[in-house]
GROMACS .gro file of C-alpha atoms in nm:
model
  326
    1UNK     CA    1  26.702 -16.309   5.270
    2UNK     CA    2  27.020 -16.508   5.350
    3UNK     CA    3  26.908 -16.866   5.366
    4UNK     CA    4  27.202 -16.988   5.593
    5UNK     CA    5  27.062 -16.879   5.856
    6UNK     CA    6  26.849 -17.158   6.034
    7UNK     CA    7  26.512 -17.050   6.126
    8UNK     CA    8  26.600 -17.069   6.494
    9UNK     CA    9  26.903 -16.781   6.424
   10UNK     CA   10  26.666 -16.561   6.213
   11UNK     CA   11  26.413 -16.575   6.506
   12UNK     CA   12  26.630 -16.478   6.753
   13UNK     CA   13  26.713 -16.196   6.534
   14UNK     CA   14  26.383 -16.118   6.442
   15UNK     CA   15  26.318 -16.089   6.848
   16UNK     CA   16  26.633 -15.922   6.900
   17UNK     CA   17  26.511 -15.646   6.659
   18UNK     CA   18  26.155 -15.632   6.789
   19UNK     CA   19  26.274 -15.572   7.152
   20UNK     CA   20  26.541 -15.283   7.100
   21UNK     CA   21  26.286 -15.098   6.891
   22UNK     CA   22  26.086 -15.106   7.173
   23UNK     CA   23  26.374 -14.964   7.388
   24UNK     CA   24  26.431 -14.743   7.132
   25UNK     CA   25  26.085 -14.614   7.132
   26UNK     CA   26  25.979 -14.529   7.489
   27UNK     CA   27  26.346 -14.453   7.508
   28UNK     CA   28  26.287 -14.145   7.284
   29UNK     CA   29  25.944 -14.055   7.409
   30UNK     CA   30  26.066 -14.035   7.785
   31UNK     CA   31  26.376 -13.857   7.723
   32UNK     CA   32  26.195 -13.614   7.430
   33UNK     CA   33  25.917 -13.530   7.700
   34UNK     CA   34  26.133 -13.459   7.978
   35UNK     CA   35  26.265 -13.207   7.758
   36UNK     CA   36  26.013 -13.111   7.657
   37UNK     CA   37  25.825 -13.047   7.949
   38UNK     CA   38  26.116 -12.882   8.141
   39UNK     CA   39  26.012 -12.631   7.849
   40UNK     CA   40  25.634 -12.617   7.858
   41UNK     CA   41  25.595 -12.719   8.233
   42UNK     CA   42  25.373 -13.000   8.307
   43UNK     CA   43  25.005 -13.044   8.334
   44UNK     CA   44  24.727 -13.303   8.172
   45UNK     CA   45  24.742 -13.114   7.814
   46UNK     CA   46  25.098 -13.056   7.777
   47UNK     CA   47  25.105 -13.473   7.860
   48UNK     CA   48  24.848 -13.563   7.654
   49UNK     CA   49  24.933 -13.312   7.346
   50UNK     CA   50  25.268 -13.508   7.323
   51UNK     CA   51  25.152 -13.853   7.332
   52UNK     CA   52  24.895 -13.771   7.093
   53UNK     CA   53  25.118 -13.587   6.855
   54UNK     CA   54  25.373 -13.935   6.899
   55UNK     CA   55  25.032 -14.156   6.846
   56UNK     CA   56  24.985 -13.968   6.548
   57UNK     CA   57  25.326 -14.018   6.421
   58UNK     CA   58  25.341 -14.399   6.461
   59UNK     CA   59  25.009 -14.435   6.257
   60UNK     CA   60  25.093 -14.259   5.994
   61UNK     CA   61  25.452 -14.400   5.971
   62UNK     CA   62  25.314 -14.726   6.004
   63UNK     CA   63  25.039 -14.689   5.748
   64UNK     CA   64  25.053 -14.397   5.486
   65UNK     CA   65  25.492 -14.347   5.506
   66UNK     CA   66  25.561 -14.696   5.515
   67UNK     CA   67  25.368 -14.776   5.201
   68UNK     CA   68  25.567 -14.484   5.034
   69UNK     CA   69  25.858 -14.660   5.171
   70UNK     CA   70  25.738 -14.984   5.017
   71UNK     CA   71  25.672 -14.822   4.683
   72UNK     CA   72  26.017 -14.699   4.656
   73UNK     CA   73  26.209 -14.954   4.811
   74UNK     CA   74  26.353 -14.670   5.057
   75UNK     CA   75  26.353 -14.954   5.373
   76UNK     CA   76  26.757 -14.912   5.384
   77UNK     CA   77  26.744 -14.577   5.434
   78UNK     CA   78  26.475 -14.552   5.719
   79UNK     CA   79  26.682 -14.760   5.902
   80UNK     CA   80  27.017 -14.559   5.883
   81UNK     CA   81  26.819 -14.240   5.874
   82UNK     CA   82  26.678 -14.335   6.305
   83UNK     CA   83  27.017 -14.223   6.386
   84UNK     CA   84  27.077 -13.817   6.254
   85UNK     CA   85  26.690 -13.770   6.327
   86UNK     CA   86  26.695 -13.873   6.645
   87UNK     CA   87  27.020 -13.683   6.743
   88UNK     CA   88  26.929 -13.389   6.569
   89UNK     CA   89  26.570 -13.365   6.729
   90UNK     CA   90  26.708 -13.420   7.075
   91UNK     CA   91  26.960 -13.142   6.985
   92UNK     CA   92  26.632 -12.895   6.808
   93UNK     CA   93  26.455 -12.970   7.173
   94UNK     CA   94  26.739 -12.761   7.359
   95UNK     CA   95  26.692 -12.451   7.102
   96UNK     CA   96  26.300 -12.481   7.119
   97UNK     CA   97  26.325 -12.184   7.411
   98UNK     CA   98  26.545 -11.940   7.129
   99UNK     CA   99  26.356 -12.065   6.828
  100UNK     CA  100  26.002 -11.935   6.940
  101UNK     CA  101  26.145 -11.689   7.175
  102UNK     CA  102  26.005 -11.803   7.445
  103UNK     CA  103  26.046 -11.654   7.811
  104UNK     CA  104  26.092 -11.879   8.104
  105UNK     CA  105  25.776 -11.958   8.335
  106UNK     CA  106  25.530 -11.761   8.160
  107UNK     CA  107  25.183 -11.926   8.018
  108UNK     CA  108  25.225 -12.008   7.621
  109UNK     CA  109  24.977 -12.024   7.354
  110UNK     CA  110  24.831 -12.408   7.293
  111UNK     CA  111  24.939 -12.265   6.925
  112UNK     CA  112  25.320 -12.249   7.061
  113UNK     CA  113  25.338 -12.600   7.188
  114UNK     CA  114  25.146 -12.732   7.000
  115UNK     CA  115  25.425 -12.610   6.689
  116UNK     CA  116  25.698 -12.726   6.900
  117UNK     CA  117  25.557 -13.088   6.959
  118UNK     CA  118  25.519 -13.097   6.587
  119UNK     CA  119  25.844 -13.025   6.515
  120UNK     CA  120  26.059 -13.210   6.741
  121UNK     CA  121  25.825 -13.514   6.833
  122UNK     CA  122  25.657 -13.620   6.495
  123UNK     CA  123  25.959 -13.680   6.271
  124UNK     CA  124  26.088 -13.932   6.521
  125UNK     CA  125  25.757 -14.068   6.610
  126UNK     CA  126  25.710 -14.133   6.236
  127UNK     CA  127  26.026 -14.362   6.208
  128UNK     CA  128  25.973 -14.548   6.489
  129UNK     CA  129  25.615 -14.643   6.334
  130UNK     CA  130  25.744 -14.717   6.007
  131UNK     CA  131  26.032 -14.910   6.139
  132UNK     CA  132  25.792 -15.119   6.345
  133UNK     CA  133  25.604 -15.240   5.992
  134UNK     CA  134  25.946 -15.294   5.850
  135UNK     CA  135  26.041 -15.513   6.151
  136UNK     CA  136  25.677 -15.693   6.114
  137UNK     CA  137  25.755 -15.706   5.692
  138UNK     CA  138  26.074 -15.954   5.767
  139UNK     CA  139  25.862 -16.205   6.042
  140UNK     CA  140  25.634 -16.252   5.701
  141UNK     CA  141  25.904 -16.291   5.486
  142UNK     CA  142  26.054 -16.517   5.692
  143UNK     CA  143  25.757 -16.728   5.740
  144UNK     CA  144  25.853 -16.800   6.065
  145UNK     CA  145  25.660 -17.092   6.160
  146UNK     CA  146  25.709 -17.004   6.561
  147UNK     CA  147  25.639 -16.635   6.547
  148UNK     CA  148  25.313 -16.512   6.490
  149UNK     CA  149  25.282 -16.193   6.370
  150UNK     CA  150  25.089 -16.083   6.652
  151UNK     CA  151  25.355 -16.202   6.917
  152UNK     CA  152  25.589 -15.881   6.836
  153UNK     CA  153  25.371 -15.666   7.014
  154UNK     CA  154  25.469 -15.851   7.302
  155UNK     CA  155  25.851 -15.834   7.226
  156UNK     CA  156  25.835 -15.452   7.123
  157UNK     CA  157  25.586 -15.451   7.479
  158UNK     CA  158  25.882 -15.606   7.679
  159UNK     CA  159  26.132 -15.369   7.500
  160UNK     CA  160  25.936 -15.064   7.650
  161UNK     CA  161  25.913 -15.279   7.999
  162UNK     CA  162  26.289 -15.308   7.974
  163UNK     CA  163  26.435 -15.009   7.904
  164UNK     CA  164  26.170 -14.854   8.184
  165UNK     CA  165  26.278 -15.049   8.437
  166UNK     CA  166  26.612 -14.948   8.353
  167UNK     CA  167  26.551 -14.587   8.320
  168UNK     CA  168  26.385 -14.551   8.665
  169UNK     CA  169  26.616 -14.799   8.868
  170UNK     CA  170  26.979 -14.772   8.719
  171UNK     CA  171  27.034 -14.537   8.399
  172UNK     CA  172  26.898 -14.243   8.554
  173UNK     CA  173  27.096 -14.259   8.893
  174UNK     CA  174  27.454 -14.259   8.710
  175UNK     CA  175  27.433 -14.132   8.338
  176UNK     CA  176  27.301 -13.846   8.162
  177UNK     CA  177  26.990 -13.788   7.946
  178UNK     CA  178  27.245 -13.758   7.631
  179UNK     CA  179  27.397 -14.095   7.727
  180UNK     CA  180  27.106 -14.251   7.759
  181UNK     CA  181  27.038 -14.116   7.416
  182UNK     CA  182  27.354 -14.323   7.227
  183UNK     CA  183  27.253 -14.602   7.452
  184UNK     CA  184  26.942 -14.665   7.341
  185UNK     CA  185  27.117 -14.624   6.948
  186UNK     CA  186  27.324 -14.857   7.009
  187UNK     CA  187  27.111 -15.158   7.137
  188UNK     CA  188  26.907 -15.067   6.845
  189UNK     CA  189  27.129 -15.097   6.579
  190UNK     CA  190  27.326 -15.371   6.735
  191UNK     CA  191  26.982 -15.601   6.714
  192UNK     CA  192  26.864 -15.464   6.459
  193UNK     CA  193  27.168 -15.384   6.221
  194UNK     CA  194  27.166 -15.755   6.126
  195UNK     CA  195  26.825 -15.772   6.027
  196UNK     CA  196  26.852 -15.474   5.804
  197UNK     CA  197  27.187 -15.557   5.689
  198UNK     CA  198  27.025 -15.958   5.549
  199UNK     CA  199  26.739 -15.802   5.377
  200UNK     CA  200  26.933 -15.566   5.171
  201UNK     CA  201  27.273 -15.668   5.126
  202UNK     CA  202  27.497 -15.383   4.984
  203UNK     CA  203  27.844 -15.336   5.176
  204UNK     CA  204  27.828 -14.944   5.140
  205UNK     CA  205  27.483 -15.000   5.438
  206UNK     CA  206  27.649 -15.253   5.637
  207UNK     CA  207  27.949 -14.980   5.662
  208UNK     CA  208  27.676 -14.703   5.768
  209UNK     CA  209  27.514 -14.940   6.073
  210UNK     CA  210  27.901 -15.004   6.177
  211UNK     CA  211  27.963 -14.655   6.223
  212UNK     CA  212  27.650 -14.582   6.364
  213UNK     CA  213  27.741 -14.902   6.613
  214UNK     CA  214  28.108 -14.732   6.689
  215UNK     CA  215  27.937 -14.391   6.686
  216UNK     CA  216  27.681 -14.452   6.973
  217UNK     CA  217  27.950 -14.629   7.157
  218UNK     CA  218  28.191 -14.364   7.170
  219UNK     CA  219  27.909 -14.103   7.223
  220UNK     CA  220  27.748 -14.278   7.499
  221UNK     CA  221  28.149 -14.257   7.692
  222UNK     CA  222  28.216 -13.914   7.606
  223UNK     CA  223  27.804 -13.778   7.607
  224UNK     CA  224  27.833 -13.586   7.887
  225UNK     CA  225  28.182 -13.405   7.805
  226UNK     CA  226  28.029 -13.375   7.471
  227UNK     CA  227  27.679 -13.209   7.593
  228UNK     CA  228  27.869 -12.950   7.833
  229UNK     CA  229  28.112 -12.834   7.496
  230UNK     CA  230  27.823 -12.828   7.295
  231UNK     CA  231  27.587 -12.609   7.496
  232UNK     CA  232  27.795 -12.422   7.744
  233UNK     CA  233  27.674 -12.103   7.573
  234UNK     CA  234  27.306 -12.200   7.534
  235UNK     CA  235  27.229 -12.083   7.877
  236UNK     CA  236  27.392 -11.716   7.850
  237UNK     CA  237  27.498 -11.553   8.083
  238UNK     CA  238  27.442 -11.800   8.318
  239UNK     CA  239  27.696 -12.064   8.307
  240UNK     CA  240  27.618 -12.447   8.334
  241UNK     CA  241  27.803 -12.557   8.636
  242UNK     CA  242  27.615 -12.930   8.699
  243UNK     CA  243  27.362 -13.105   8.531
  244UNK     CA  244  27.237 -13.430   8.655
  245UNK     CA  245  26.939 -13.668   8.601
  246UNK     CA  246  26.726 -13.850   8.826
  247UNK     CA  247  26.392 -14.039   8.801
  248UNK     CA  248  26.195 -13.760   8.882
  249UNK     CA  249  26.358 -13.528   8.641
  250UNK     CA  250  26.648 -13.305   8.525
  251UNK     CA  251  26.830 -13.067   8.832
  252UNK     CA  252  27.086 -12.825   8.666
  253UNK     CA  253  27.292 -12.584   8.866
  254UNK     CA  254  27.344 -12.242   8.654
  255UNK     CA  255  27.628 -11.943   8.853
  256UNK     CA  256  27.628 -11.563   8.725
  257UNK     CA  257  27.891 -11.403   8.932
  258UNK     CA  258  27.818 -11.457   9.310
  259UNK     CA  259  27.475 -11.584   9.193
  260UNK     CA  260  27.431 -11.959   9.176
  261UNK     CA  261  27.051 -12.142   9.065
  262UNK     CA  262  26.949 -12.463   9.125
  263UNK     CA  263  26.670 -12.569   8.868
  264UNK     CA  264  26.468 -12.876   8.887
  265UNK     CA  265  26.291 -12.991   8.529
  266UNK     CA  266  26.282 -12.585   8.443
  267UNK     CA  267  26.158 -12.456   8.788
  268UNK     CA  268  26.407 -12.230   9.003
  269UNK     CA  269  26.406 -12.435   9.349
  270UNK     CA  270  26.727 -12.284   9.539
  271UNK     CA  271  26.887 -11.919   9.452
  272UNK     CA  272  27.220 -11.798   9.661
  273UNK     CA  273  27.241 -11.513   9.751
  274UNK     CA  274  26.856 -11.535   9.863
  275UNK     CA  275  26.672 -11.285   9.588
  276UNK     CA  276  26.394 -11.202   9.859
  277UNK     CA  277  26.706 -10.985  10.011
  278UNK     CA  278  26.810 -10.875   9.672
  279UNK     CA  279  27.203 -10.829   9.776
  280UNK     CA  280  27.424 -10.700   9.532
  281UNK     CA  281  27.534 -10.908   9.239
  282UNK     CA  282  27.157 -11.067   9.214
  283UNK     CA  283  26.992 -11.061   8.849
  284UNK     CA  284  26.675 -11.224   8.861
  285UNK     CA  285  26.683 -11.545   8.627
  286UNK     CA  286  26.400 -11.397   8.416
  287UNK     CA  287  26.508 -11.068   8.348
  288UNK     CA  288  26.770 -11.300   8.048
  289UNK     CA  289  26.459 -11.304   7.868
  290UNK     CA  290  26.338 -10.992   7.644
  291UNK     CA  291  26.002 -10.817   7.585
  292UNK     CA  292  25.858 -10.762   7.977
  293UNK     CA  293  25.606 -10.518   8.030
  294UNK     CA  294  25.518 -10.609   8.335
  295UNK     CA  295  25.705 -10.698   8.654
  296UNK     CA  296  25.562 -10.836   8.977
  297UNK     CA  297  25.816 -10.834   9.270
  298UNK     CA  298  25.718 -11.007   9.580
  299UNK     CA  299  25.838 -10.869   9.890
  300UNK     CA  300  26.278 -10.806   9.973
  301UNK     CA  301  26.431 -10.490   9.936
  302UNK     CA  302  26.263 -10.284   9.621
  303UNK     CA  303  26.481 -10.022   9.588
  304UNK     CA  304  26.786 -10.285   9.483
  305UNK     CA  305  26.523 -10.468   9.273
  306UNK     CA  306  26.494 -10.152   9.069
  307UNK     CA  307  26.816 -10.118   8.983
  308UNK     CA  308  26.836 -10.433   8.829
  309UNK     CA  309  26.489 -10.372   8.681
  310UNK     CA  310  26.646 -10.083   8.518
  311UNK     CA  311  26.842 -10.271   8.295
  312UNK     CA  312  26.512 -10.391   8.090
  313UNK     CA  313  26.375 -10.137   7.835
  314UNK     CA  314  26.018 -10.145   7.757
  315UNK     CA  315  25.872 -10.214   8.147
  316UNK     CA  316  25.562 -10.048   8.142
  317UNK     CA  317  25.430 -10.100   8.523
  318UNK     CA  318  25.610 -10.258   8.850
  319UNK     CA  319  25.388 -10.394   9.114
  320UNK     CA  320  25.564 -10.499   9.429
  321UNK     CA  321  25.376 -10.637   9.669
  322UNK     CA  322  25.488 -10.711  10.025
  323UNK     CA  323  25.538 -10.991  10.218
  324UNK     CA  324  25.376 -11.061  10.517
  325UNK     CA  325  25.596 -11.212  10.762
  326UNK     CA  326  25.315 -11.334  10.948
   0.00000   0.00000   0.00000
């Protein structure tokens, strides 16, 4: 520990570090599950199978992984390893769909999401539980005199508070969920860089959190430019024409041809050319998905819904069923 610091700076530190790991944290969990969910849907299980996979995570990161950790003296790399995990799982959450092959709106196995929680929420949620004993490791080597262990709860608590207030009110109204992202990295490793950087005090690390500092920064600018590059051919064929965030979720406007979609957190909400009169140039949304045997079509005109229908091999029954204007 560097010993010119006065115990008033390393408590501000200390604070500093407590309260942008709780940012950090819900900051991940909210923008993971929104993801997540525009996947999977939402209902009581999908809800409660994330938090307790994240639950999970924190325990054993802050028991069983840190103490590995702790063995090893690996605390400088947890630190600089938040960053590519975290970027890299909120990346892995847009693939999910192609990795399990999943078709859009159907029902999926507990089995499925269960496997995709797993593999995109416990890595992070294993850092973030580990990094909160590191934190807690430096308030005892401190000694702090006027910080009780027990208090950074309440600073990691008012973290959380903060960056929810912020999410619902402000960051959601005029930046994007990838912005938000590098945001949240960079409070993080601008509080706690320092800390980090004092316990373990080899230049090469103190480089690593300054590019990770000028790395969030220029990511959270450019994030949305970025994200539309990155993923313009994730949605294909449909092209990603807007994407915006709001409190109550994520709205993204998809165009094939003459066709334009307006989705709200996964769910189609708007379609022009209405699909009810099946005009020309119409492809249903989840005929881009493979393996359908079965096809329900709910009123409009069937004989143009069977030409498009056409274009799917393996169909093994249509059932249309009309619509009673009445």
């Amino acid at each position: 520990m560097n010993h010119s610091l006065s115990e008033s700076e390393h408590k501000f530190q200390t604070i500093s570090s407590f309260l942008s790991l709780g940012i950090l944290s819900l900051g991940l969990q909210i923008l993971f599950i929104r993801g997540l969910l525009e996947i999977f849907l939402g209902n009581e299980l999908t809800l409660g199978l994330f938090l307790a996979v994240w639950m999970l995570g924190t325990a054993l990161g802050s028991h069983g992984f840190s103490a590995i950790i702790e063995k090893y003296r690996l605390w400088t790399y947890l630190v600089i390893s938040i960053f590519p995990v975290a970027v890299c799982e909120y990346v892995l959450i847009r693939f999910i769909p192609a990795i399990f092959n999943l078709t859009p709106g159907a029902a999926y196995q507990l089995v499925t999401i269960t496997a995709a929680f797993l593999l995109t929420v416990l890595p992070v949620s294993l850092l973030c539980g580990a990094l909160f004993t590191f934190n807690a490791s430096q308030v005892l080597a401190g000694k702090l005199k006027s910080l009780a262990v027990p208090t950074v709860y309440v600073w990691e608590s008012a973290g959380s508070l903060i960056i929810a207030l912020l999410l619902n009110f402000i960051l959601f109204q005029w930046i994007t969920d990838i912005q938000i992202l590098f945001l949240c990295l960079l409070l993080f490793y601008l509080a706690a860089g320092p800390v980090a950087c004092r316990s373990r005090k080899l230049p090469l690390f103190s480089g690593v959190i300054g590019i990770y500092i000028v790395f969030s920064f220029v990511l959270f600018l450019k994030g949305n430019l970025i994200y539309r590059t990155v993923f313009k051919d994730l949605y294909a064929p449909y092209m990603l024409m807007e994407e915006k965030s709001t409190p109550y979720g994520r709205v993204r406007v998809m165009q094939l041809e003459d066709q334009q979609i307006v989705y709200h957190q996964g769910i189609v909400t708007y379609t022009s050319p209405d699909p009810v009169t099946a005009e020309t140039g119409i492809l249903l949304p989840v005929l881009s998905a493979s393996k359908h045997q079965e096809i329900l079509v709910l009123g409009g005109n069937l004989s143009e819904y069977l030409r498009y229908l056409g274009q799917v091999s393996g169909i093994r029954r249509i059932t249309y069923l009309e619509k009673d204007p009445y």
